[in-house]
mmCIF file of C-alpha atoms in Angstrom:
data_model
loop_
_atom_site.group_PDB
_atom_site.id
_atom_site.type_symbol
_atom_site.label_atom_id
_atom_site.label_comp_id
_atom_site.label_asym_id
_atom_site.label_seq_id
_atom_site.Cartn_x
_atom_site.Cartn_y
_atom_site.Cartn_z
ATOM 1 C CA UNK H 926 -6.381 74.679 -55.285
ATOM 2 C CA UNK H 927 -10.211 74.196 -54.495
ATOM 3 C CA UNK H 928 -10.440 74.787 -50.244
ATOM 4 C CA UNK H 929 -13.481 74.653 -49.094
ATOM 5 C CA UNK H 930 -13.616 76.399 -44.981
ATOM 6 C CA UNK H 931 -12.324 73.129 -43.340
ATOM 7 C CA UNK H 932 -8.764 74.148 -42.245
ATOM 8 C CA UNK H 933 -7.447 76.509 -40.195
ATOM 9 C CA UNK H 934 -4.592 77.712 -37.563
ATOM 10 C CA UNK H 935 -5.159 80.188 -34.916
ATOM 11 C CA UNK H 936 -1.687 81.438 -32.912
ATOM 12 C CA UNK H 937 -1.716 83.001 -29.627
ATOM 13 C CA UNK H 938 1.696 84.758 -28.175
ATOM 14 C CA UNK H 939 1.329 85.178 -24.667
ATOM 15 C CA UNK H 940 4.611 86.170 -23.441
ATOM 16 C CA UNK H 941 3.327 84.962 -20.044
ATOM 17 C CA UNK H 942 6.294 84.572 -17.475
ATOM 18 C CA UNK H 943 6.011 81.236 -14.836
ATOM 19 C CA UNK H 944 5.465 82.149 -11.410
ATOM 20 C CA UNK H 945 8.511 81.627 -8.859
ATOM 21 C CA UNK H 946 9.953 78.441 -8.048
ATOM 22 C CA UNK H 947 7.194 76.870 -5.599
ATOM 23 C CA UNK H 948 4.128 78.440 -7.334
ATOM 24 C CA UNK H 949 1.881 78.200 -10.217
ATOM 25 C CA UNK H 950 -1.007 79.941 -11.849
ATOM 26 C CA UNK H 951 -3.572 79.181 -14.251
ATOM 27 C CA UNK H 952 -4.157 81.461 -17.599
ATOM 28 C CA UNK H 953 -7.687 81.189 -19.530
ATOM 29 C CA UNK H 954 -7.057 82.723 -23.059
ATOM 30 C CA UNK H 955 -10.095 83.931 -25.007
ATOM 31 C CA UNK H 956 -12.282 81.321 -27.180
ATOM 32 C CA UNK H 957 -10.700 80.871 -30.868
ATOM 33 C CA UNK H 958 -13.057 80.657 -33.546
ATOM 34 C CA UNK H 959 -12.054 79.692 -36.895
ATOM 35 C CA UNK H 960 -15.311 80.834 -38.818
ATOM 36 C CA UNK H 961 -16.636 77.452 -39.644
ATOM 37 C CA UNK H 962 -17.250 74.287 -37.648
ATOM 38 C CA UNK H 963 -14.701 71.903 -36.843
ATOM 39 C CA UNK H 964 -14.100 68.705 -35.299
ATOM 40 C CA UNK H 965 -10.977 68.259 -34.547
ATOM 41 C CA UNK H 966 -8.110 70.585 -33.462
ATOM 42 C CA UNK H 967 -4.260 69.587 -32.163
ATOM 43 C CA UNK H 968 -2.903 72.420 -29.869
ATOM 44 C CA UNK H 969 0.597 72.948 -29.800
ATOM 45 C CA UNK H 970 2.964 75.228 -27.712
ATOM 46 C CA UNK H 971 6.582 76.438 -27.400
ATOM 47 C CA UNK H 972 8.585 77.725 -24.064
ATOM 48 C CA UNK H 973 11.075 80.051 -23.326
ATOM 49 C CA UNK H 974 13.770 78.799 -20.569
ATOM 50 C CA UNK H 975 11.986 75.113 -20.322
ATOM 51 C CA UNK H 976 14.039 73.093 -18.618
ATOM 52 C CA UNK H 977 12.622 73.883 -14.943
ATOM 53 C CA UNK H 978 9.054 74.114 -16.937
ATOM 54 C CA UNK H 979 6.062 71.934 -15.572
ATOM 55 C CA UNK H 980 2.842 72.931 -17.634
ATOM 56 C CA UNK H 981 -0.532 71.304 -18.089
ATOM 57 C CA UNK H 982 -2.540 71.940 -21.003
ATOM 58 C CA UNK H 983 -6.391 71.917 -21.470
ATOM 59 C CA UNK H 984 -8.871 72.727 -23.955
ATOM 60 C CA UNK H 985 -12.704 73.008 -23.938
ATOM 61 C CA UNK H 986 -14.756 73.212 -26.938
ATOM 62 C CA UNK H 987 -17.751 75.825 -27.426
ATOM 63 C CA UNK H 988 -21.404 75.494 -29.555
ATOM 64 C CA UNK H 989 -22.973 78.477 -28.724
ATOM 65 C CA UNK H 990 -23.558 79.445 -25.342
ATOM 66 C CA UNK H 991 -22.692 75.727 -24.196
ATOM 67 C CA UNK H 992 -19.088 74.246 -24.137
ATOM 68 C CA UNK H 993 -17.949 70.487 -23.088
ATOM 69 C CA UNK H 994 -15.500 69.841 -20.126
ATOM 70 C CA UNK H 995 -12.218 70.656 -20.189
ATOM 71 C CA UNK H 996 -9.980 68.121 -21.553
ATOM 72 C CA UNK H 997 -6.162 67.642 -20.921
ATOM 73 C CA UNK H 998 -4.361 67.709 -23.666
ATOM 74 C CA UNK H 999 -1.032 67.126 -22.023
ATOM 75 C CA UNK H 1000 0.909 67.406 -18.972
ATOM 76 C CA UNK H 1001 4.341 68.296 -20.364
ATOM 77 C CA UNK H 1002 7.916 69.009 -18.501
ATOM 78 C CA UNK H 1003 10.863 69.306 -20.514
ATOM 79 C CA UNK H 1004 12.888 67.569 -17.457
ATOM 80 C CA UNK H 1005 11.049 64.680 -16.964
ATOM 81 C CA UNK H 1006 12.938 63.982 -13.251
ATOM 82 C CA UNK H 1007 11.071 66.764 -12.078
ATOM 83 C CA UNK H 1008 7.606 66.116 -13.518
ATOM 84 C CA UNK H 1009 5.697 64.043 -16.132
ATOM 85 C CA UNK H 1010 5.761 64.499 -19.497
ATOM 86 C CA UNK H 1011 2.279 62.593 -20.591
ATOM 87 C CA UNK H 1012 -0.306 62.592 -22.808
ATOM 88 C CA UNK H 1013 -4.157 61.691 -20.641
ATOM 89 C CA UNK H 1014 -6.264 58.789 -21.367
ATOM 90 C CA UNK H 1015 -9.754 57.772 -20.164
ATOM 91 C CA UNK H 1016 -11.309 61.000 -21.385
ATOM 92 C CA UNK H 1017 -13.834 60.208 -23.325
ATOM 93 C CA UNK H 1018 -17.473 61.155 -22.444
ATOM 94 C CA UNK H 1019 -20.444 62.186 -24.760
ATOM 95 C CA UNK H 1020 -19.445 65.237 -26.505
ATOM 96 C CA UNK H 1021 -15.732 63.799 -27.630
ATOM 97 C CA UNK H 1022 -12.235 62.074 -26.435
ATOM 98 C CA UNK H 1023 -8.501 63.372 -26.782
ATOM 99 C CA UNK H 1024 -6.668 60.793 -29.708
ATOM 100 C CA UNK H 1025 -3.566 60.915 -27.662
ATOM 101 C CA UNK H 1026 -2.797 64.543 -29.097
ATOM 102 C CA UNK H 1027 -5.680 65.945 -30.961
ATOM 103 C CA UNK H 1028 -9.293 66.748 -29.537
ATOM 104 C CA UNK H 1029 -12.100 64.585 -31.827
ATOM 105 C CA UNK H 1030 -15.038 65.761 -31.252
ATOM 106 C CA UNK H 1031 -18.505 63.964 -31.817
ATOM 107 C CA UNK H 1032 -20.495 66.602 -32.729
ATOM 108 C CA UNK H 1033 -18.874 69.623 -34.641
ATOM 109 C CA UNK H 1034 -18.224 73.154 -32.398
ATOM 110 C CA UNK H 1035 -17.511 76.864 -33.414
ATOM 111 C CA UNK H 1036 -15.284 78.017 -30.648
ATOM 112 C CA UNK H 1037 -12.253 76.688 -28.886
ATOM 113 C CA UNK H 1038 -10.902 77.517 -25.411
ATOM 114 C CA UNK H 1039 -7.317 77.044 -24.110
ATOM 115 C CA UNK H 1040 -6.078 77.073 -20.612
ATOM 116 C CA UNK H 1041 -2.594 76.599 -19.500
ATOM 117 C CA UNK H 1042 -1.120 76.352 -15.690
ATOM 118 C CA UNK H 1043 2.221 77.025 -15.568
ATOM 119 C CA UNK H 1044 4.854 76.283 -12.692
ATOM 120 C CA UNK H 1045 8.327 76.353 -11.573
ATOM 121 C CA UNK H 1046 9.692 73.745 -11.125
ATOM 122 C CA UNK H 1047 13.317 74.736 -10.067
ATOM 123 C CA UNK H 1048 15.845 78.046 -9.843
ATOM 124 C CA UNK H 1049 17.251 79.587 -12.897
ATOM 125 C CA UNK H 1050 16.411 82.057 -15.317
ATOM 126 C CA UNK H 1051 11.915 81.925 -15.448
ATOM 127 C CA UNK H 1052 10.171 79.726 -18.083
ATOM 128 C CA UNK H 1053 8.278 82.096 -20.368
ATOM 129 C CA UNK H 1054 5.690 80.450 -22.777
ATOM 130 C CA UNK H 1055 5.759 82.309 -25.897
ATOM 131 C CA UNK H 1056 3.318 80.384 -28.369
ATOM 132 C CA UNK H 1057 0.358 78.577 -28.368
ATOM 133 C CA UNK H 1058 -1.644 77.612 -31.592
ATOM 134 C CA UNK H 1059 -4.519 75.513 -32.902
ATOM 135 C CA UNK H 1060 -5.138 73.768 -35.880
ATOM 136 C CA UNK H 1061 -8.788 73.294 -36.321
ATOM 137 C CA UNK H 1062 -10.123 71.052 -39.087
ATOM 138 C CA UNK H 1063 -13.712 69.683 -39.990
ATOM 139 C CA UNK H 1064 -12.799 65.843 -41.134
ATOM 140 C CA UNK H 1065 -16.636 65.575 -42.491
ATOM 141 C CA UNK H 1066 -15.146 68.302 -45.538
ATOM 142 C CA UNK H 1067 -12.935 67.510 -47.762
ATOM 143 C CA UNK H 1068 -10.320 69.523 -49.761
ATOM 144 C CA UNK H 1069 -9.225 69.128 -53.661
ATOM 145 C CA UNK H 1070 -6.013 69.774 -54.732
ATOM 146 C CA UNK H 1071 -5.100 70.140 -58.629
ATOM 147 C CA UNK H 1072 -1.381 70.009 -59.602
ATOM 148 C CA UNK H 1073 -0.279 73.043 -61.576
ATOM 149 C CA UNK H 1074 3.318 73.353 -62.484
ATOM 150 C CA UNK H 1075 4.586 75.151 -59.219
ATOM 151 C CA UNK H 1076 8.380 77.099 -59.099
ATOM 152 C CA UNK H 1077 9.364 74.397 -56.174
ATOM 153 C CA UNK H 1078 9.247 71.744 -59.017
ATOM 154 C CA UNK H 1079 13.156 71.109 -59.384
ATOM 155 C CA UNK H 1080 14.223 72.550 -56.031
ATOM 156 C CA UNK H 1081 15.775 70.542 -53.398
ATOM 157 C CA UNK H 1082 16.552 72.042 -49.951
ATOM 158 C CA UNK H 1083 19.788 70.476 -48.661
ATOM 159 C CA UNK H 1084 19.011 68.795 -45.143
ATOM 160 C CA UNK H 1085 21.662 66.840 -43.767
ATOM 161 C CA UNK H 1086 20.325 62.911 -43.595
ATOM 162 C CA UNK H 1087 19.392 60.546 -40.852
ATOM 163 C CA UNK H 1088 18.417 56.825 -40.521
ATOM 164 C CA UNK H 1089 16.702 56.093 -37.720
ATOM 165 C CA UNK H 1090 17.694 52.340 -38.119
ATOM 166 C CA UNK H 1091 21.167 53.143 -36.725
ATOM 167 C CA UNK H 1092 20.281 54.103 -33.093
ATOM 168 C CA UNK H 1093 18.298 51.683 -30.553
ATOM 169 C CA UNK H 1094 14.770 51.244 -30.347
ATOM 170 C CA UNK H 1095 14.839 52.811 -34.138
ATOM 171 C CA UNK H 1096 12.172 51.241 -35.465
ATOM 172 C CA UNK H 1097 9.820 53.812 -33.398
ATOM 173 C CA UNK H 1098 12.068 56.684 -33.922
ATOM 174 C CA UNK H 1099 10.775 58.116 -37.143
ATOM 175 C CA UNK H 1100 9.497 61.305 -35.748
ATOM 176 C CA UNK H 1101 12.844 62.014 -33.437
ATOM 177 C CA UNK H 1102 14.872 61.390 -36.485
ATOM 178 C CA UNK H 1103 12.740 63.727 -38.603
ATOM 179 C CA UNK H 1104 13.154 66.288 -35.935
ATOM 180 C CA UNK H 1105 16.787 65.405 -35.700
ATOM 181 C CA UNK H 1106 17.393 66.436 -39.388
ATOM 182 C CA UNK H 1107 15.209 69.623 -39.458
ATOM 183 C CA UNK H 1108 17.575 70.793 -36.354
ATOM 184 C CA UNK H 1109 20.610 69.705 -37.918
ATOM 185 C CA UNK H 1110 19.798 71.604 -41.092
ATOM 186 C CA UNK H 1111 18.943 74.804 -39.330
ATOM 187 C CA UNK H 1112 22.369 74.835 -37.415
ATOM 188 C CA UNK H 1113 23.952 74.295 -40.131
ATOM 189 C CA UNK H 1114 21.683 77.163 -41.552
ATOM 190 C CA UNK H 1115 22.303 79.672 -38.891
ATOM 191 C CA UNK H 1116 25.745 78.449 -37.784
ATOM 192 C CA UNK H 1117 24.645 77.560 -34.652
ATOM 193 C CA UNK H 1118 25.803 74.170 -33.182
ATOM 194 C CA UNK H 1119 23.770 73.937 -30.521
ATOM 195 C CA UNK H 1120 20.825 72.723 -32.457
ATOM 196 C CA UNK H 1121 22.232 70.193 -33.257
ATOM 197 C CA UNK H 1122 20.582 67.191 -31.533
ATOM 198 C CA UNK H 1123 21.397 63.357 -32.387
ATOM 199 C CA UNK H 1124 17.897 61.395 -32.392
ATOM 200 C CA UNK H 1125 18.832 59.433 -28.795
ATOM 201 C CA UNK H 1126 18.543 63.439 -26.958
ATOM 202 C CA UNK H 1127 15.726 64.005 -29.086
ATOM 203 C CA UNK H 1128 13.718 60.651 -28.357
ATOM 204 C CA UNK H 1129 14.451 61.517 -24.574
ATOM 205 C CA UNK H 1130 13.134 64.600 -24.833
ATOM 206 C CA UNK H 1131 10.027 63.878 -27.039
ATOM 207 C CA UNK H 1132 9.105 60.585 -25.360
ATOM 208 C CA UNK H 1133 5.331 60.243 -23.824
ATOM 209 C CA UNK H 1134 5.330 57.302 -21.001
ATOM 210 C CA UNK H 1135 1.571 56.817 -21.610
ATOM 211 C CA UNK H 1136 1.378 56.840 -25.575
ATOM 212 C CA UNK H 1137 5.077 54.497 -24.879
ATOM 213 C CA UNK H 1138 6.174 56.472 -27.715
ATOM 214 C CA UNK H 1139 8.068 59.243 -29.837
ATOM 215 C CA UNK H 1140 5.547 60.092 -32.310
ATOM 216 C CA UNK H 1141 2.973 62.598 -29.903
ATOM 217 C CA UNK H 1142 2.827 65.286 -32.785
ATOM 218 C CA UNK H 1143 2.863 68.010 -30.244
ATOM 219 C CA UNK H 1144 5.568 67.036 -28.210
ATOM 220 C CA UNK H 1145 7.838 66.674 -30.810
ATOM 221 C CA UNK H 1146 7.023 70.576 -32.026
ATOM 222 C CA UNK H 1147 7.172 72.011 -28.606
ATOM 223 C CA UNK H 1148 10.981 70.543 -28.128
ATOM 224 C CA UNK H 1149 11.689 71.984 -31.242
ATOM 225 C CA UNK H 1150 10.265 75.411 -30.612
ATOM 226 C CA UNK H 1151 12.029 75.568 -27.139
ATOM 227 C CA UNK H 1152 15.271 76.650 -28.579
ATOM 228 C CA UNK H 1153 16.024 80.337 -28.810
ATOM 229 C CA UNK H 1154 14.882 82.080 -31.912
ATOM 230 C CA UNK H 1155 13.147 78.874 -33.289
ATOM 231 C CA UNK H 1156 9.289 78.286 -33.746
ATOM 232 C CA UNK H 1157 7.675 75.013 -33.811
ATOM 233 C CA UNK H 1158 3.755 74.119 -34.364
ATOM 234 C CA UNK H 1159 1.589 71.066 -35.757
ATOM 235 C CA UNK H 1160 -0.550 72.190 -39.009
ATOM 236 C CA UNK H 1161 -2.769 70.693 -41.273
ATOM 237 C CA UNK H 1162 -2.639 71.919 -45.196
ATOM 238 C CA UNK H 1163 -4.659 71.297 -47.882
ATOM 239 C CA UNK H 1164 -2.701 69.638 -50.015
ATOM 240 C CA UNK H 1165 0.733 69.604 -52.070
ATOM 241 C CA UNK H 1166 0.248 72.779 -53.631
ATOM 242 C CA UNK H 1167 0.663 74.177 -49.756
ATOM 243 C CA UNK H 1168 3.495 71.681 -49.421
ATOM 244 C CA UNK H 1169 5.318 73.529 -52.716
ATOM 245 C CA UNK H 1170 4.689 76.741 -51.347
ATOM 246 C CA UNK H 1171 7.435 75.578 -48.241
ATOM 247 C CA UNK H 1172 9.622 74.458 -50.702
ATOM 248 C CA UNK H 1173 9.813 77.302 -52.688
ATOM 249 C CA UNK H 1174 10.352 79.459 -49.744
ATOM 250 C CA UNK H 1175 13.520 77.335 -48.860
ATOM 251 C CA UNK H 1176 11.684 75.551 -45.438
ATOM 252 C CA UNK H 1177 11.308 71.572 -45.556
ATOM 253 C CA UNK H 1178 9.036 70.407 -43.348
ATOM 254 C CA UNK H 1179 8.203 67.051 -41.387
ATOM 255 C CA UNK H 1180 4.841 65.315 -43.061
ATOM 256 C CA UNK H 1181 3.218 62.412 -41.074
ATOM 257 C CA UNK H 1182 2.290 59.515 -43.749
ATOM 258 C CA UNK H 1183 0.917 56.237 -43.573
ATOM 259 C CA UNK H 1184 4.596 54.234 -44.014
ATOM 260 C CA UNK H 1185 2.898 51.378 -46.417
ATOM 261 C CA UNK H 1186 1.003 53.438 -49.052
ATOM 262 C CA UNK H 1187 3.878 56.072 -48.952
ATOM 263 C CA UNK H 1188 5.567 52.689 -51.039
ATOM 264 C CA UNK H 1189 2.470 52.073 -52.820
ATOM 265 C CA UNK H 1190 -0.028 50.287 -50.617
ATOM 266 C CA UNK H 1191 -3.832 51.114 -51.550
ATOM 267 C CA UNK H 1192 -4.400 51.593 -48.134
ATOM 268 C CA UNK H 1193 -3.844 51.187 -44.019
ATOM 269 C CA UNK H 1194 -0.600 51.053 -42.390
ATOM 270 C CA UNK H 1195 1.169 52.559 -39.644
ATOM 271 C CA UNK H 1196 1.716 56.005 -39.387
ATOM 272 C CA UNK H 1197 5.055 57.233 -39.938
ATOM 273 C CA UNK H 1198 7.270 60.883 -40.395
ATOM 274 C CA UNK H 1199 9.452 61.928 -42.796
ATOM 275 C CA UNK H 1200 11.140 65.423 -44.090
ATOM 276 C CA UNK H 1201 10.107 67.164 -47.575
ATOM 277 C CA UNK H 1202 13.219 68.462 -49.011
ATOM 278 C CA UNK H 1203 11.805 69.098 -52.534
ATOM 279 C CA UNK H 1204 10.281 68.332 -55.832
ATOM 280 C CA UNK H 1205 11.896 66.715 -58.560
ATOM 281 C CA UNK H 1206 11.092 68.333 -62.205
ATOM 282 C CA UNK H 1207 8.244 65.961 -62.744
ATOM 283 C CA UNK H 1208 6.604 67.047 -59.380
ATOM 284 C CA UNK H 1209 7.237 64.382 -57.433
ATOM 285 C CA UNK H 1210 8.260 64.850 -53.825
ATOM 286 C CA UNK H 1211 12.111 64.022 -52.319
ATOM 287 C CA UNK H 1212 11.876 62.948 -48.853
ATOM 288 C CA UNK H 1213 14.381 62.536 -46.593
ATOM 289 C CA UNK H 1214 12.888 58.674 -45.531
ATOM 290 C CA UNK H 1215 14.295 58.263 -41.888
ATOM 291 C CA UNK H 1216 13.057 54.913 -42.325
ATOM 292 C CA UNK H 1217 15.262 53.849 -45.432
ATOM 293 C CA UNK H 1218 19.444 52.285 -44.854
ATOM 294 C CA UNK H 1219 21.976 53.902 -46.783
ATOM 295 C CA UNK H 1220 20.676 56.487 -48.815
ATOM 296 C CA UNK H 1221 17.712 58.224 -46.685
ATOM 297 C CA UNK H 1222 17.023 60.566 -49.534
ATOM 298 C CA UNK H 1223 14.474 58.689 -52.123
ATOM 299 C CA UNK H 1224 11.907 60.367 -54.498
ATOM 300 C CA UNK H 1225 8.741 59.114 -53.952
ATOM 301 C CA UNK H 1226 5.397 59.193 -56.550
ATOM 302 C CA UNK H 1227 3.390 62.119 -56.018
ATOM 303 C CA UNK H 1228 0.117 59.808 -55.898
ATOM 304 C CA UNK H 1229 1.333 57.480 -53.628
ATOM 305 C CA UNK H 1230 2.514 60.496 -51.331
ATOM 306 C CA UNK H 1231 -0.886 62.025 -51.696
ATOM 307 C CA UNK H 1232 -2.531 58.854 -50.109
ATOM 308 C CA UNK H 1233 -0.238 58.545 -47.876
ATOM 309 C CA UNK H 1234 -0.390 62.041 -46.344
ATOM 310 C CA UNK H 1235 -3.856 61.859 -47.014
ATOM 311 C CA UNK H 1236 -3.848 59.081 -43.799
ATOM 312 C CA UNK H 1237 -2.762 61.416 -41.339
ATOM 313 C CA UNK H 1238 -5.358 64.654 -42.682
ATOM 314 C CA UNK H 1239 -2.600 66.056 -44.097
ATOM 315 C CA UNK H 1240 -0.352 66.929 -41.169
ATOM 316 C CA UNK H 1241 3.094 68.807 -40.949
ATOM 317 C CA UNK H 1242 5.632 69.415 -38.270
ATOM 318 C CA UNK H 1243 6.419 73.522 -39.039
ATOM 319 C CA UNK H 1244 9.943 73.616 -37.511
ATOM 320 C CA UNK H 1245 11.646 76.659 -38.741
ATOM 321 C CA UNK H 1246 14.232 80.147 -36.921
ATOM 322 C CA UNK H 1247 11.650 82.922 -36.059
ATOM 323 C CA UNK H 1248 13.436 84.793 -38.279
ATOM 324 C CA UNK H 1249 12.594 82.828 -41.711
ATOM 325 C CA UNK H 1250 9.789 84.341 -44.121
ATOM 326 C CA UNK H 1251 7.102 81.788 -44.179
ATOM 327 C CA UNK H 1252 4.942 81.864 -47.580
ATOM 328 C CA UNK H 1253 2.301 83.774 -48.349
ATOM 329 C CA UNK H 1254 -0.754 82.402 -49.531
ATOM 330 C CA UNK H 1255 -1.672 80.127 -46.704
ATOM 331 C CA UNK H 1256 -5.441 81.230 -46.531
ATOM 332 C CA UNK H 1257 -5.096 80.725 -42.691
ATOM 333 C CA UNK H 1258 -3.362 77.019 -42.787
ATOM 334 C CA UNK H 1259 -0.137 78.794 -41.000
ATOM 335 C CA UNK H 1260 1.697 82.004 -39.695
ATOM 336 C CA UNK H 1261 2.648 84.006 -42.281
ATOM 337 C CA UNK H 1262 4.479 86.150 -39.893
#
């Protein structure tokens, strides 16, 4: 692996309780800096007790002593009868714009600033939010990856299947159904049932009225990190050998590709989700392919997955119990702990 300083997660654990039912309150954390510049970062969070949780989510960026406006980067309930559960548009001005769920900037910063406000939004046990993080990455850098023969070549993790054809609306369910089969897998994994969640729940719970959509990125993690003992974030890695690393540890992961060159296509498309479960002995990656009938499991050519990760800057759902050993050797691309 060649990385060059383009890539990095930063992970803050509050453990900051809502206010009563009827009140809210506003927490500024300290600026994150990466060490290099970036331009783009996609924040992502996970709750404790959500489901009387109302919480908006900003972010301002920093360049020296001068930092841009704050920009919303969601307001998110998980009980959307008691308050929205949106991403913001119209926020574009001079220094950058929110993409629906990542922060582009125009000009590269150094620093990144989060603020939350939390309320109540009914009685029952308090909302706690237990994890924020940010994945910064400067798009004007690029990162090289050279196959070597990794230990994940010839492992397959065995995550139960889903097609997201077989439920309405499917053909924008990719990322529910991806989510769907992580959850699946790690209830089967821990013996707990509950996680279980059938992609209609998880569509209803992921859904943004203003993208019209299940595919905002952090959405998606922050319904899977609100079960107990689970963790949930949206990362960018630097290529397959980071990809491997998952594998070998035993965690799949949900990739975001571009669904045309994933079968080939030199190039464009729409974006689309699917689950690594492994590497066949060759190299090449087996994906559970939410968007394939029948047999959702498929082995796919590792340049063809390349380019089509490649689309999305190499983004990954992280999805996994709190209690699971990430891998080491992350340089900063994900919590090792």
């Amino acid at each position: 692996m060649v990385a060059l300083a383009t890539l990095a997660l930063i992970s803050i654990r509050p453990n900051l309780e809502f206010p009563v039912v009827g009140a809210q309150t506003t927490q500024a954390f300290q600026p994150l800096a990466p060490g290099f510049a970036w331009n783009e970062a996609i924040v992502s969070w996970n709750l404790e007790n959500p489901a009387a949780a109302g919480v908006k989510v900003e972010a301002r960026a920093w360049r020296g002593d001068a930092a841009t406006k704050w920009y919303t980067i969601a307001d998110w309930a998980a009980d959307t009868s008691k308050a929205p559960r949106v991403s913001v548009e119209g926020q574009k001005d001079t220094d950058g714009d929110v993409d629906t769920d990542t922060l582009v900037l125009k000009t590269p910063a150094d620093r990144l600033e989060l603020r939350a406000t939390l309320k109540t939004l009914a009685e029952g046990p308090l909302p706690r939010l237990k994890l924020l993080t940010a994945s910064f990455l400067n798009s004007k850098e690029k990162t090289a990856d050279r196959p070597v023969r990794s230990p994940a070549w010839g492992k397959t993790i065995d995550v139960p299947q889903r097609a997201q054809g077989d439920y309405p609306n499917g053909s924008v369910l990719c990322s529910a159904t991806s989510i769907s089969m992580l959850l699946w897998h790690y209830s089967r994994v821990l013996n707990r049932p509950e996680l279980d969640r059938d992609v209609p729940e998880v569509e209803a719970c992921v859904w943004d009225s203003v993208y019209k959509g299940a595919g905002n990125w952090p959405f998606n993690v922050a319904y899977s990190g609100s079960f107990p003992g689970m963790r949930a974030y949206v990362a960018r890695f630097a290529g397959i050998s980071d990809l491997e690393k998952w594998v070998d540890a035993g965690l799949p992961l949900a990739c975001s590709v571009s669904f045309d060159m994933l079968k080939g296509a030199p190039k464009g498309g729409s974006g689309h989700l699917v689950v690594l479960v492994g590497f066949t002995k060759d190299g090449d990656p087996v994906i559970n392919d939410p968007a394939r009938r029948g047999d959702v499991r498929h082995v796919y050519k590792r340049a063809d997955f390349e380019r089509a990760w490649l689309y999305s800057k190499r983004t990954v759902y992280v999805v996994h119990p709190e209690s699971a050993k990430p891998p080491k050797g992350g340089e900063g691309r994900w919590m090792e702990d």
